[in-house]
Coordinates of C-alpha atoms in Angstrom, one line a residue:
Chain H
X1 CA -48.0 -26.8 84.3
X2 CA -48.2 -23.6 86.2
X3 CA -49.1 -20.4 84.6
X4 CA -46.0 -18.4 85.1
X5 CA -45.1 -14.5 85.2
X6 CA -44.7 -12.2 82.7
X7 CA -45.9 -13.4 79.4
X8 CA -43.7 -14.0 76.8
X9 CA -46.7 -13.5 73.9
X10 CA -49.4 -11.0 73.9
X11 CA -52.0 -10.9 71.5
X12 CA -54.8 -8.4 72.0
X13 CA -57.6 -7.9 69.8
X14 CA -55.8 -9.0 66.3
X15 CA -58.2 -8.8 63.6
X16 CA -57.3 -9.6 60.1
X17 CA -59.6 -9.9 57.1
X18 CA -59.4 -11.7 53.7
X19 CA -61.5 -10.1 50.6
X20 CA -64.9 -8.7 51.3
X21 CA -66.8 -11.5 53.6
X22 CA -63.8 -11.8 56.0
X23 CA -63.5 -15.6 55.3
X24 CA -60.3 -17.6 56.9
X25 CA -60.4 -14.1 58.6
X26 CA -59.3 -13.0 62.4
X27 CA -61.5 -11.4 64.8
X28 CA -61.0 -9.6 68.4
X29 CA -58.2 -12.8 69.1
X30 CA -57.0 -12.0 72.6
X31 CA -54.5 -14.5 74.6
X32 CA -51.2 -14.6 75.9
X33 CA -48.1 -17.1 76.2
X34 CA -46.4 -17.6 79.3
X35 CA -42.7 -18.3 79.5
X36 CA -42.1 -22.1 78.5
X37 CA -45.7 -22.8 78.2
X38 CA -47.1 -24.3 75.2
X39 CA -50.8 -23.1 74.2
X40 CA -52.4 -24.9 71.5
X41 CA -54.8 -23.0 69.1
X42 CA -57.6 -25.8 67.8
X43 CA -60.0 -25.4 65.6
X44 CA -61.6 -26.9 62.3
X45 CA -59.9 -26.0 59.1
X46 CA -60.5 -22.3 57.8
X47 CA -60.9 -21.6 61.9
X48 CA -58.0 -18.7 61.3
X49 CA -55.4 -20.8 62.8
X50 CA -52.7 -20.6 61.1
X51 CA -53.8 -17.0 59.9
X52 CA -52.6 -16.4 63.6
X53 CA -49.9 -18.4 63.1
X54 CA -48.6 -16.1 60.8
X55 CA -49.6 -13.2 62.1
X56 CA -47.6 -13.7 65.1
X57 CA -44.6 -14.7 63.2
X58 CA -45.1 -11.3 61.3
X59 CA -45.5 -12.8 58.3
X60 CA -49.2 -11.0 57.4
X61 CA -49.7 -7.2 58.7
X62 CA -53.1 -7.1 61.1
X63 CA -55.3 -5.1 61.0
X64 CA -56.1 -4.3 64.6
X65 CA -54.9 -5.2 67.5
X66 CA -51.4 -5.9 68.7
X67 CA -49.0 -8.1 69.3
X68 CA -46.2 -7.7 72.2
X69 CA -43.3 -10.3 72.4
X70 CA -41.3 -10.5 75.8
X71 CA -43.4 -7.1 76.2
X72 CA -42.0 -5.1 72.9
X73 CA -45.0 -4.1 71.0
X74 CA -43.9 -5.8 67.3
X75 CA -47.4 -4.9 66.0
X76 CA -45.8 -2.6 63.5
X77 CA -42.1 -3.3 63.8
X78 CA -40.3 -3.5 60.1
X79 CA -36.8 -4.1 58.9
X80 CA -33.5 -3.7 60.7
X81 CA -35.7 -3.4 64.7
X82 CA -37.7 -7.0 63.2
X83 CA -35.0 -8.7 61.7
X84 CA -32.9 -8.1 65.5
X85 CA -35.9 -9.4 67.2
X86 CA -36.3 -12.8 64.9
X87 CA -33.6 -15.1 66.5
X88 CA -35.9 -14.9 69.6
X89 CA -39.2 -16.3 67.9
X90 CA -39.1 -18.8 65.5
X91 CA -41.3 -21.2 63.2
X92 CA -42.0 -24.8 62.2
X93 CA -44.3 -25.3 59.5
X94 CA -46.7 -28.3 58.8
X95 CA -45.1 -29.0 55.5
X96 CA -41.9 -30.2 55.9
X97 CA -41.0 -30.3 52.6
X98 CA -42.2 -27.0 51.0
X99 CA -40.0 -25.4 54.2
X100 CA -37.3 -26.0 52.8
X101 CA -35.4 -24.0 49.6
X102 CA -35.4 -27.3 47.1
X103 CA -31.8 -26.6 45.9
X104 CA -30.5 -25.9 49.7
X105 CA -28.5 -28.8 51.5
X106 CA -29.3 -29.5 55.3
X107 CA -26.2 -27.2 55.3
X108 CA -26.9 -24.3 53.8
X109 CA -30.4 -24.4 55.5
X110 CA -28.5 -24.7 58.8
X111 CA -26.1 -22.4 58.2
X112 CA -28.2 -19.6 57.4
X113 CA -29.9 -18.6 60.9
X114 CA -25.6 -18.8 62.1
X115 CA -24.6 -16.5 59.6
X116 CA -27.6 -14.2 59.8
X117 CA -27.2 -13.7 63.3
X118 CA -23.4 -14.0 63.8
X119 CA -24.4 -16.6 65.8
X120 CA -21.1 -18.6 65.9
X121 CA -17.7 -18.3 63.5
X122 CA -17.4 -19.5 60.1
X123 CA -14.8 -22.2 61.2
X124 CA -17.2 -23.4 63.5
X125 CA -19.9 -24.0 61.6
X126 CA -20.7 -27.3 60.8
X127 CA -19.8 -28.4 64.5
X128 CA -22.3 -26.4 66.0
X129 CA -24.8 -27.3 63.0
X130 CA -23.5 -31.4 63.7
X131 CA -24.3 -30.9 67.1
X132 CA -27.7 -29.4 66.5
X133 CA -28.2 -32.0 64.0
X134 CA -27.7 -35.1 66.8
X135 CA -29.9 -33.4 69.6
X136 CA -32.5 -33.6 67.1
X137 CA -31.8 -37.2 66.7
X138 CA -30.3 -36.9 63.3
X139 CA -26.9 -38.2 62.0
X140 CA -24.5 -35.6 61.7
X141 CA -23.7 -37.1 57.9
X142 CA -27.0 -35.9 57.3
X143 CA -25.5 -32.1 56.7
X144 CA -24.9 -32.9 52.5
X145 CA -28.3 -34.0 51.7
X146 CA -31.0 -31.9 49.7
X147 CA -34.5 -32.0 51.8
X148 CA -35.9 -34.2 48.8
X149 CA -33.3 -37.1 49.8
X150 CA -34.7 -37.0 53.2
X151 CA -37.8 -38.6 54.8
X152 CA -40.5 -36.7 56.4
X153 CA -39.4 -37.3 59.3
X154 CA -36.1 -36.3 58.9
X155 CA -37.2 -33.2 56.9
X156 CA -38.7 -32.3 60.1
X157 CA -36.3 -32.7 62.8
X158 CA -34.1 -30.4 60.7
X159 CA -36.8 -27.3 60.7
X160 CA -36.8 -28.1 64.2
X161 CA -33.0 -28.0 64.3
X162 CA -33.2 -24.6 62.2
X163 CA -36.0 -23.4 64.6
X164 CA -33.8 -24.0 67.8
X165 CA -30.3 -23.3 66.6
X166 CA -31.1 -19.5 67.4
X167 CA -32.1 -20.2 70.9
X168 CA -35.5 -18.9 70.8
X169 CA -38.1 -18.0 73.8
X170 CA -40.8 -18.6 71.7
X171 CA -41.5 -21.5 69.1
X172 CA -44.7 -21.2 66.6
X173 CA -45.7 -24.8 65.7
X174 CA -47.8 -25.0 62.8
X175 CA -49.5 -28.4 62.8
X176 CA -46.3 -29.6 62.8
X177 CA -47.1 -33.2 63.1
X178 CA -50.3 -33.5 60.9
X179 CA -48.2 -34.3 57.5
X180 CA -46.0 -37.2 59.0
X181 CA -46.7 -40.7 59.3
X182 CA -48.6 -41.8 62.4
X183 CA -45.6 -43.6 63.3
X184 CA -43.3 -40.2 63.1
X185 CA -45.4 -38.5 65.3
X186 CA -44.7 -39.2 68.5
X187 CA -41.2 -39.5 67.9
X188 CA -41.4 -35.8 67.0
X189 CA -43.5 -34.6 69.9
X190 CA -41.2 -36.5 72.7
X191 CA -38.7 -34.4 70.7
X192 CA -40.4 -31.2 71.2
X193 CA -41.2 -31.8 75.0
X194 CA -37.6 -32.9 75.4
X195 CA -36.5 -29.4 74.0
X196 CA -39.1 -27.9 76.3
X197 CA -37.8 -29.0 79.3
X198 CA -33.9 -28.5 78.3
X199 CA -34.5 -24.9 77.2
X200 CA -37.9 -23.6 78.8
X201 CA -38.7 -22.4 75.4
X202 CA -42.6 -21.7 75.3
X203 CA -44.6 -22.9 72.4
X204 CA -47.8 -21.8 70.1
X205 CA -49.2 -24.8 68.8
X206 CA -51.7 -24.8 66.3
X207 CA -53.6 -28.4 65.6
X208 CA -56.9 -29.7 65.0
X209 CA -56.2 -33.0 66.4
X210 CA -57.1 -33.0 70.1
X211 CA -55.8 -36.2 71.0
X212 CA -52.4 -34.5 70.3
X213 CA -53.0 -32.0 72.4
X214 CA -54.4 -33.6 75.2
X215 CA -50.5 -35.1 75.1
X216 CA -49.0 -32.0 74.7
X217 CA -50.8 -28.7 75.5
X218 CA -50.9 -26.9 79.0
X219 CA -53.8 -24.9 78.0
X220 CA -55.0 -24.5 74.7
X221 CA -57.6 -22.2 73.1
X222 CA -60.6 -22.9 70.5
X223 CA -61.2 -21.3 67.3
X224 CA -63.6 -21.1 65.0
X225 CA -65.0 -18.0 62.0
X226 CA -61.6 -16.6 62.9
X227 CA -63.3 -16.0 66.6
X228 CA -61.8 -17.7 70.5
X229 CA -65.0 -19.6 71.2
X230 CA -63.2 -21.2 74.2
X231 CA -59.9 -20.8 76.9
X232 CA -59.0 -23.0 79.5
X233 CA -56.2 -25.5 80.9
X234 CA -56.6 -28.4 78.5
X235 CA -58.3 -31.2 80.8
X236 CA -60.5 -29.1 81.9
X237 CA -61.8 -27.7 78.2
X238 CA -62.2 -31.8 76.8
X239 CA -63.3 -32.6 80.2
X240 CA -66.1 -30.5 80.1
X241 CA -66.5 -28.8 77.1
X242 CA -68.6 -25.6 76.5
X243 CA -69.0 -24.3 73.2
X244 CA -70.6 -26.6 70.3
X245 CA -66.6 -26.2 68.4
X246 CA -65.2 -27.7 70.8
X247 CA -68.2 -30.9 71.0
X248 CA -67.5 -31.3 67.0
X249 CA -63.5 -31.3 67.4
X250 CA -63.7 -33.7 70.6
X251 CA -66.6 -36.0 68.6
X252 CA -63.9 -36.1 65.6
X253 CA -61.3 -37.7 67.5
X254 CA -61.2 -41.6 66.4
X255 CA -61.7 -43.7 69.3
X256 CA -59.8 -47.7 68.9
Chain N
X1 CA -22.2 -35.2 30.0
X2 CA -25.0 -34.2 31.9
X3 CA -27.6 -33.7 29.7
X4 CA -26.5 -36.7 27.1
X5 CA -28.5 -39.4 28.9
X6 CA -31.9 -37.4 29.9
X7 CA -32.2 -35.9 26.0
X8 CA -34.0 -38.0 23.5
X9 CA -32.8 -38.2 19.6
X10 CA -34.0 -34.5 18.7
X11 CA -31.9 -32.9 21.6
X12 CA -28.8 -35.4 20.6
X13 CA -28.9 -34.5 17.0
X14 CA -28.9 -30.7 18.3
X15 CA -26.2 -31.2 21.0
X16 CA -24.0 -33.0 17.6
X17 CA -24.4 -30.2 15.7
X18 CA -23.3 -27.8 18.1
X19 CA -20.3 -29.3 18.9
X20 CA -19.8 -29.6 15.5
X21 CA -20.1 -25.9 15.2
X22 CA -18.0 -25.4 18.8
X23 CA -15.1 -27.1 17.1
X24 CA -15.0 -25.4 13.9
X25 CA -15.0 -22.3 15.9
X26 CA -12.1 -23.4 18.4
X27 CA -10.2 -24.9 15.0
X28 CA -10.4 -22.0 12.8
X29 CA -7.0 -20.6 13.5
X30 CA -5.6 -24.2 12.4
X31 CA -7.8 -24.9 9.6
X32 CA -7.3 -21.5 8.0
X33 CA -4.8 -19.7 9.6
X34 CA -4.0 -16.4 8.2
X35 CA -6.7 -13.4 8.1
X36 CA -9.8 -14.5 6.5
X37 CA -10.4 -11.3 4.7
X38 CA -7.0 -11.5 3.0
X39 CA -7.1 -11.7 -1.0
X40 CA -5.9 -15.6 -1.3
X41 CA -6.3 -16.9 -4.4
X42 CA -7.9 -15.9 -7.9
X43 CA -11.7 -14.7 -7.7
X44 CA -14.6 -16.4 -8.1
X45 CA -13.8 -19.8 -7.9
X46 CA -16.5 -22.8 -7.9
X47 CA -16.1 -25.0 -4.9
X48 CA -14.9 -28.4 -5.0
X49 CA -12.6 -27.0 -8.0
X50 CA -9.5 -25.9 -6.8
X51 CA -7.4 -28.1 -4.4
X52 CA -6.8 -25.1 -1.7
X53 CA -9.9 -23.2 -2.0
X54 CA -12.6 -25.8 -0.9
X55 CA -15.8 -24.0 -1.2
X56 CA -14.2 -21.7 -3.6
X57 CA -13.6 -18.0 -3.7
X58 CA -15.5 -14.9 -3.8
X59 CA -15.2 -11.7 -5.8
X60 CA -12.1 -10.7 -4.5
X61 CA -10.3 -13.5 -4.6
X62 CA -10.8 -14.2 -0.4
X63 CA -11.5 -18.3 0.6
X64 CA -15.3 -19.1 1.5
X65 CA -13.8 -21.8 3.8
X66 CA -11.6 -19.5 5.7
X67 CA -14.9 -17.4 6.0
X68 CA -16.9 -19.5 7.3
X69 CA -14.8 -21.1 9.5
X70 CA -14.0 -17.4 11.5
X71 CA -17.4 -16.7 10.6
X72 CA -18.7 -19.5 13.3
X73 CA -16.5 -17.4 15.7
X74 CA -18.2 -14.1 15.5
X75 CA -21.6 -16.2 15.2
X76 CA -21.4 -18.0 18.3
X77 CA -19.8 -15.9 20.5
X78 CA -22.4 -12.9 19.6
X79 CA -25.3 -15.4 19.7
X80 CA -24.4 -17.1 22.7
X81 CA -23.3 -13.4 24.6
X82 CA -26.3 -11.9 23.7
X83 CA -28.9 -14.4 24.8
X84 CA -26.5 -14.4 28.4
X85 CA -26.7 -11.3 28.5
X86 CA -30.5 -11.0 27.9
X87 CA -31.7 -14.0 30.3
X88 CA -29.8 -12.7 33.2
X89 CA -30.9 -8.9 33.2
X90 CA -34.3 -10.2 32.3
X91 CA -34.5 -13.0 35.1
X92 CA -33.2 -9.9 37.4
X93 CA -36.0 -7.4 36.3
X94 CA -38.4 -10.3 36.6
X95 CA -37.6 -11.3 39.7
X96 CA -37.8 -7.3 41.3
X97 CA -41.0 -7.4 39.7
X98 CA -42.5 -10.4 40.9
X99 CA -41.2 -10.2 44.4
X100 CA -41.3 -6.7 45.5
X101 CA -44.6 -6.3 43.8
X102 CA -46.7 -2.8 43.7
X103 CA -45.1 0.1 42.1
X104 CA -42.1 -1.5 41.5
X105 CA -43.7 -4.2 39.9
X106 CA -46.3 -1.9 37.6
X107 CA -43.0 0.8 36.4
X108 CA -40.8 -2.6 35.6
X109 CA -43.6 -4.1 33.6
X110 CA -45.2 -1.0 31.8
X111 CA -41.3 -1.0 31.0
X112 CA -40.9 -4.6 29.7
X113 CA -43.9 -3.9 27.7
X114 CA -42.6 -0.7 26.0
X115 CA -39.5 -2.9 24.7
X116 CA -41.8 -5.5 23.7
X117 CA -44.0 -3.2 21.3
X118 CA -41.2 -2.2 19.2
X119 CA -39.9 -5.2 17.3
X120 CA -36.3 -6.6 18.8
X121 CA -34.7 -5.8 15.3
X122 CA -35.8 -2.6 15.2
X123 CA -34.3 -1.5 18.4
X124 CA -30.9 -3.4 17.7
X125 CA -30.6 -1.8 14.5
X126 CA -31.5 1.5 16.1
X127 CA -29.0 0.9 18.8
X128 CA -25.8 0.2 16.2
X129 CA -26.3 3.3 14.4
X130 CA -26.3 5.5 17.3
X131 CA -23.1 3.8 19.4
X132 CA -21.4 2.3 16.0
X133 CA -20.4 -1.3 14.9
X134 CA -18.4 -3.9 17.5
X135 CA -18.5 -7.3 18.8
X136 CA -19.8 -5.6 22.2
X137 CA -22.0 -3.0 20.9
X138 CA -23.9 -5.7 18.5
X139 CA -23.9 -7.8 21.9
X140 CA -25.5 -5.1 23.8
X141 CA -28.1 -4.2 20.8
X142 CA -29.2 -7.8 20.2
X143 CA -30.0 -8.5 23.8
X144 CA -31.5 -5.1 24.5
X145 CA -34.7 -6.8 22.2
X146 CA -34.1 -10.3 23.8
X147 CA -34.6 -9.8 27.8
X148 CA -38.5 -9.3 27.9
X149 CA -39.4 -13.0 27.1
X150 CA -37.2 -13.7 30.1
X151 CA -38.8 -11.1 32.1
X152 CA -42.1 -12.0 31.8
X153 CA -41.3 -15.8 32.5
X154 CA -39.2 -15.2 35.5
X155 CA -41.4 -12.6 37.2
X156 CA -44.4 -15.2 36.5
X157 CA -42.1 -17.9 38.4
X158 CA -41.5 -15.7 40.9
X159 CA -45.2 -14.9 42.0
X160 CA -46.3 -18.2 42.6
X161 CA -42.6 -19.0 44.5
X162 CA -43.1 -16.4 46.9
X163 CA -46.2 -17.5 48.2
X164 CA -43.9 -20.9 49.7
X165 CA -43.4 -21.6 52.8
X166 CA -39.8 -22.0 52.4
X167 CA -40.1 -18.1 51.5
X168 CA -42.0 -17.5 54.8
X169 CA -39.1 -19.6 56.8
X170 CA -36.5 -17.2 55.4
X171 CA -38.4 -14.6 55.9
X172 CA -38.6 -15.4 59.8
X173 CA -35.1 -16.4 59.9
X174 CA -34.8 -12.9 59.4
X175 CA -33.0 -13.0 55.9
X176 CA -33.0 -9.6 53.9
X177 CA -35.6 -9.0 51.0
X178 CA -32.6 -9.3 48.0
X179 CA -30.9 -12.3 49.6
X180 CA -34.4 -13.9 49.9
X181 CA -35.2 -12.9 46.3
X182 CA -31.9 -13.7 45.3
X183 CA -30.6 -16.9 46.4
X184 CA -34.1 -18.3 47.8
X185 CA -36.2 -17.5 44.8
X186 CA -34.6 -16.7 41.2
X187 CA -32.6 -19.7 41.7
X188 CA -35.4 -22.0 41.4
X189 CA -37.2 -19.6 38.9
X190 CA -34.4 -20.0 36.7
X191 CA -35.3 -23.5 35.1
X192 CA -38.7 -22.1 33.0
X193 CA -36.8 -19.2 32.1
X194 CA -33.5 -21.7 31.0
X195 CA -35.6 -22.7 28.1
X196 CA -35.8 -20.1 26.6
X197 CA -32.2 -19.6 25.7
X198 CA -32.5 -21.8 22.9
X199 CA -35.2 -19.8 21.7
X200 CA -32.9 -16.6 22.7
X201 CA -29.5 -18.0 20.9
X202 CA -31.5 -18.6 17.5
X203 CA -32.9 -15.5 17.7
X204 CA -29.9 -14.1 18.4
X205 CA -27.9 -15.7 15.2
X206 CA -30.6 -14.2 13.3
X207 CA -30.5 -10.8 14.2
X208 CA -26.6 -10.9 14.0
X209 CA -26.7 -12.0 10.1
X210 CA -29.1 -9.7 9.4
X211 CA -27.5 -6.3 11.1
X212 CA -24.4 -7.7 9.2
X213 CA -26.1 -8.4 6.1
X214 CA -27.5 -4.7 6.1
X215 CA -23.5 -3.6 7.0
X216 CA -24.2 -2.7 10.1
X217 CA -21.8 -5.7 11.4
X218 CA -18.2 -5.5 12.7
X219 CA -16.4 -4.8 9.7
X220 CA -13.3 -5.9 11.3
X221 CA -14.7 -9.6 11.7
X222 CA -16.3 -11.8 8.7
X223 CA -19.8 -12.8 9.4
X224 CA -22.0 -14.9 7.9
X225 CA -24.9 -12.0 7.5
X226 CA -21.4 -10.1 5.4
X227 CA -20.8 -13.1 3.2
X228 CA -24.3 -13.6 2.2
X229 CA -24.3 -9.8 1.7
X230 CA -21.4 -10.1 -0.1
X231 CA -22.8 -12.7 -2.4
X232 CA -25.7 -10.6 -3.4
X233 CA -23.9 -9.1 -5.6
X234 CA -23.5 -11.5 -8.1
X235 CA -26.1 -14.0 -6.9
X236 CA -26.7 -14.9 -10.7
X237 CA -23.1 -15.6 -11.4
X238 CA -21.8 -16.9 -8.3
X239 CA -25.0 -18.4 -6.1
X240 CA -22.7 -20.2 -3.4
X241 CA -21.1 -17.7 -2.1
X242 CA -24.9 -16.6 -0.6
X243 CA -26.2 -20.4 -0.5
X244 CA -22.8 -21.6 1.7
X245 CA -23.5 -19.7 4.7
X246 CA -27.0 -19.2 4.2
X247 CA -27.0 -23.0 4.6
X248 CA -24.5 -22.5 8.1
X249 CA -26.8 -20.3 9.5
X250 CA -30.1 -22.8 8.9
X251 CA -27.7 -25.9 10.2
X252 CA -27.2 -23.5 13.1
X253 CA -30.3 -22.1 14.1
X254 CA -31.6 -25.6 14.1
X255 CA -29.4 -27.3 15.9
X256 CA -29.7 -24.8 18.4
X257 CA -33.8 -25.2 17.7
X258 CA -33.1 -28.9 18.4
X259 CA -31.3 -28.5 21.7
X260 CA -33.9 -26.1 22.9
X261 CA -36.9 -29.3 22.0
X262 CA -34.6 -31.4 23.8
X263 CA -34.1 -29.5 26.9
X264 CA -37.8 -28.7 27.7
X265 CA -38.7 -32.7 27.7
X266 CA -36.0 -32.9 30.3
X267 CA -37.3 -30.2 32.5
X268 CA -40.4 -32.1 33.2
X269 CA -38.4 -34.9 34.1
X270 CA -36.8 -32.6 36.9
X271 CA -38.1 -32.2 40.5

């Protein structure tokens, strides 16, 4: 895809540490997100990606650095100014099941970005939540259940469906296919790119499995130590690879 | 019921015995109507001797029956409003605690901790003399020793819930800190910290007959602490009048003791 103007993420320079030895750590992490791109951040595990992940979501405070979405500077945004801004970037996590409150119905879990946000009437709930529900290729019956009664699957269509009821610019993916059956997974990536190309929402996608990304990714980034070891447009970085990461990552993909 | 199928025999045998004690509390007005601390009958009878008086009589001539039976009334409803009363303000200090952590967390706990030094009896029995005998004062002073245990357990709960992801989610949903530690997390802290009410209740019962037996109960109410008190008078002459509710309160604390067994096997049987 093109590289379009005006980024919708900018990260300069984020630094985080863990402890004393900076493990699982950030360090000097510069890129940007353009408007309905998706960028995938690779890397081994304990490569700082989903350190990032959260970072960007706000979810961890940096250390240095900063962090602009659709060019606000949220690096040190709190409360009331944060919460307004949230609606606008949202996350998927790579455990479908732990996302979810245990004793909250597809419902209530649905309901809550609508009533946070006064996105839509009370009476009008549970059609807009229905609707959301069947564009996510879920039964609209579905709305009762607890996230235990559901399959994985299921469990994730709805995070999706909670991630895109708000109508965000900017979706954070957090290996959001690596805990569902092989069979699941492509399902919920044609889902994903379907989204994408009904909404132009952009998307951060953290993975360590390139063959994903190769499906997926417009450009992607490498990580490794918490460090960017390698940017480019996605062919062209498992094409012709430069840093050893990236050798190990591509070597680990299972070949049929 | 609910429970009925998931308890195994100890739990049953608890659940029977409360009901058994529910009952007599809901029946008393039928079984013995009339004030329990009238003068009914001659003094000092035996039980199972006289046709009206059951379990007898006691020095003044009042039926142990008819105290007993109202006796289960101000039991169960201090026990029960008490140990309420003490699990929700401790799950509520515990849960501050746990999930706003830093100061807030180190003042609330150095707090807990202070109650937890002085023995529970000591501070209900300190708390009756200074604001005076009722059902809602002795209610207040029995819980005010009660909450920590509850504290301690929720705020525990809480730290390892608030590392979930289903905490983060809210969290970028933009949901408030109290509504996320509110309705995301006590919620599901709220099962370890259920347990303990047995453990609360039976406490509870004790601490009751005990401020009563030392006259510091509602003298307005009988009480099973004020009949064994009573009977300590003439404990030589007349040992039934202590052994008959002294043997209500055992039956009740382990029943209660039971139910509280019962109920922890299930929780593990829980998602």
């Amino acid at each position: 895809m093109m590289q379009r103007a005006s980024p919708i993420l900018e990260v300069r320079n984020l630094a985080k540490r863990f402890g004393d030895h900076g493990a699982a750590g950030l360090r000097n992490v510069d890129f940007s997100v353009s408007n309905g791109e998706t960028l995938a951040v690779v890397g081994a595990s304990g490569s700082g990606k989903t350190t990032l992940a959260r970072l960007v979501m706000r979810l961890l405070p940096p250390e240095a650095g900063s962090i602009h979405f659709r060019g606000q500077d949220i690096t040190a945004l709190r409360g009331e100014g944060l919460r307004r801004l949230r609606p606008h970037f949202q996350m998927v996590f790579q455990d479908p099941l732990a996302a979810f409150n245990p004793r909250a119905s597809v419902r209530r879990v649905l309901e809550d970005p609508l009533r946070l946000h006064g996105l839509a009437a009370k009476a009008e709930y549970d059609t807009v939540i229905g609707a959301t529900l069947e564009r996510v290729g879920l039964s609209a019956d579905l709305i009762t259940r607890l996230p235990l009664e559901l399959s994985g699957g299921q469990r994730q269509r709805v995070a999706i469906a909670r991630a895109i009821l708000t109508k965000p610019d900017l979706i954070v993916l957090d290996e959001p296919v690596s805990a569902l059956d092989v069979s699941v997974r492509a399902q919920i990536l044609n889902l994903l790119l379907d989204l994408q190309e009904e909404t132009g929402v952009a998307y951060l996608f953290i993975s360590h499995d390139l063959a994903v990304v190769r499906a997926f990714a417009d450009r992607m980034i490498v990580m490794e130590e918490g460090r960017i070891t390698e940017t480019g447009m996605t062919e062209q970085v498992l094409a012709n690879p430069q840093s050893n990461a990236t050798r190990i990552l591509i070597a680990a993909v299972p070949r049929l | 019921m609910i429970f009925w199928r998931q308890m195994n025999f100890e739990g049953r045998a608890g659940l029977i015995l409360l009901a058994i004690l529910v009952l007599m509390a809901l029946l008393a007005p039928l079984l013995a109507p009339g004030d329990p601390l009238a003068i009914t009958g001659e003094p000092m009878l035996r039980p199972f001797t006289s046709g009206t008086h059951m379990l007898g009589t006691d020095r003044l001539g009042r039926d142990v029956l008819a105290g007993l039976l109202h006796g289960t009334r101000t039991t169960l409803l201090v026990a029960f409003s008490s140990a309420a009363v003490a699990l929700i303000a401790g799950s509520i200090v515990g849960t501050l605690a746990g999930f706003l952590g830093g100061i807030a967390d180190t003042v609330l706990m150095r707090i807990t901790e202070a109650f937890q030094t002085v023995p529970g009896f000591l501070l209900a029995l300190a708390s009756i003399s200074v604001t005076g005998p009722s059902v809602a004062t002795l209610i207040f002073a029995i819980s005010l020793g009660n909450w920590t245990q509850a504290a301690r357990v929720t705020r525990a709960e809480v730290l390892s819930l608030r590392e979930r992801d289903f905490v983060a989610a809210a969290r970028t949903l933009g949901m408030r800190p109290l509504e996320i530690a509110f309705r995301e997390i006590l919620p599901n802290a709220f099962g370890p910290t259920a347990s303990l009410a047995a453990i609360s209740v039976a406490a509870a019962i004790l601490i009751e007959a005990a401020l009563s037996f030392l006259g510091f109960g509602d003298p307005n109410r009988v009480t099973w602490g004020s009949m064994i008190a009573e009977g300590r008078a003439v404990l030589r002459a007349a040992p039934y009048l202590s052994i008959v509710p002294g043997l209500a309160l055992v039956i009740t604390v382990l029943g209660i003791h039971l139910i509280g067994r019962g109920l922890s096997r299930t929780e593990r049987l829980q998602p």
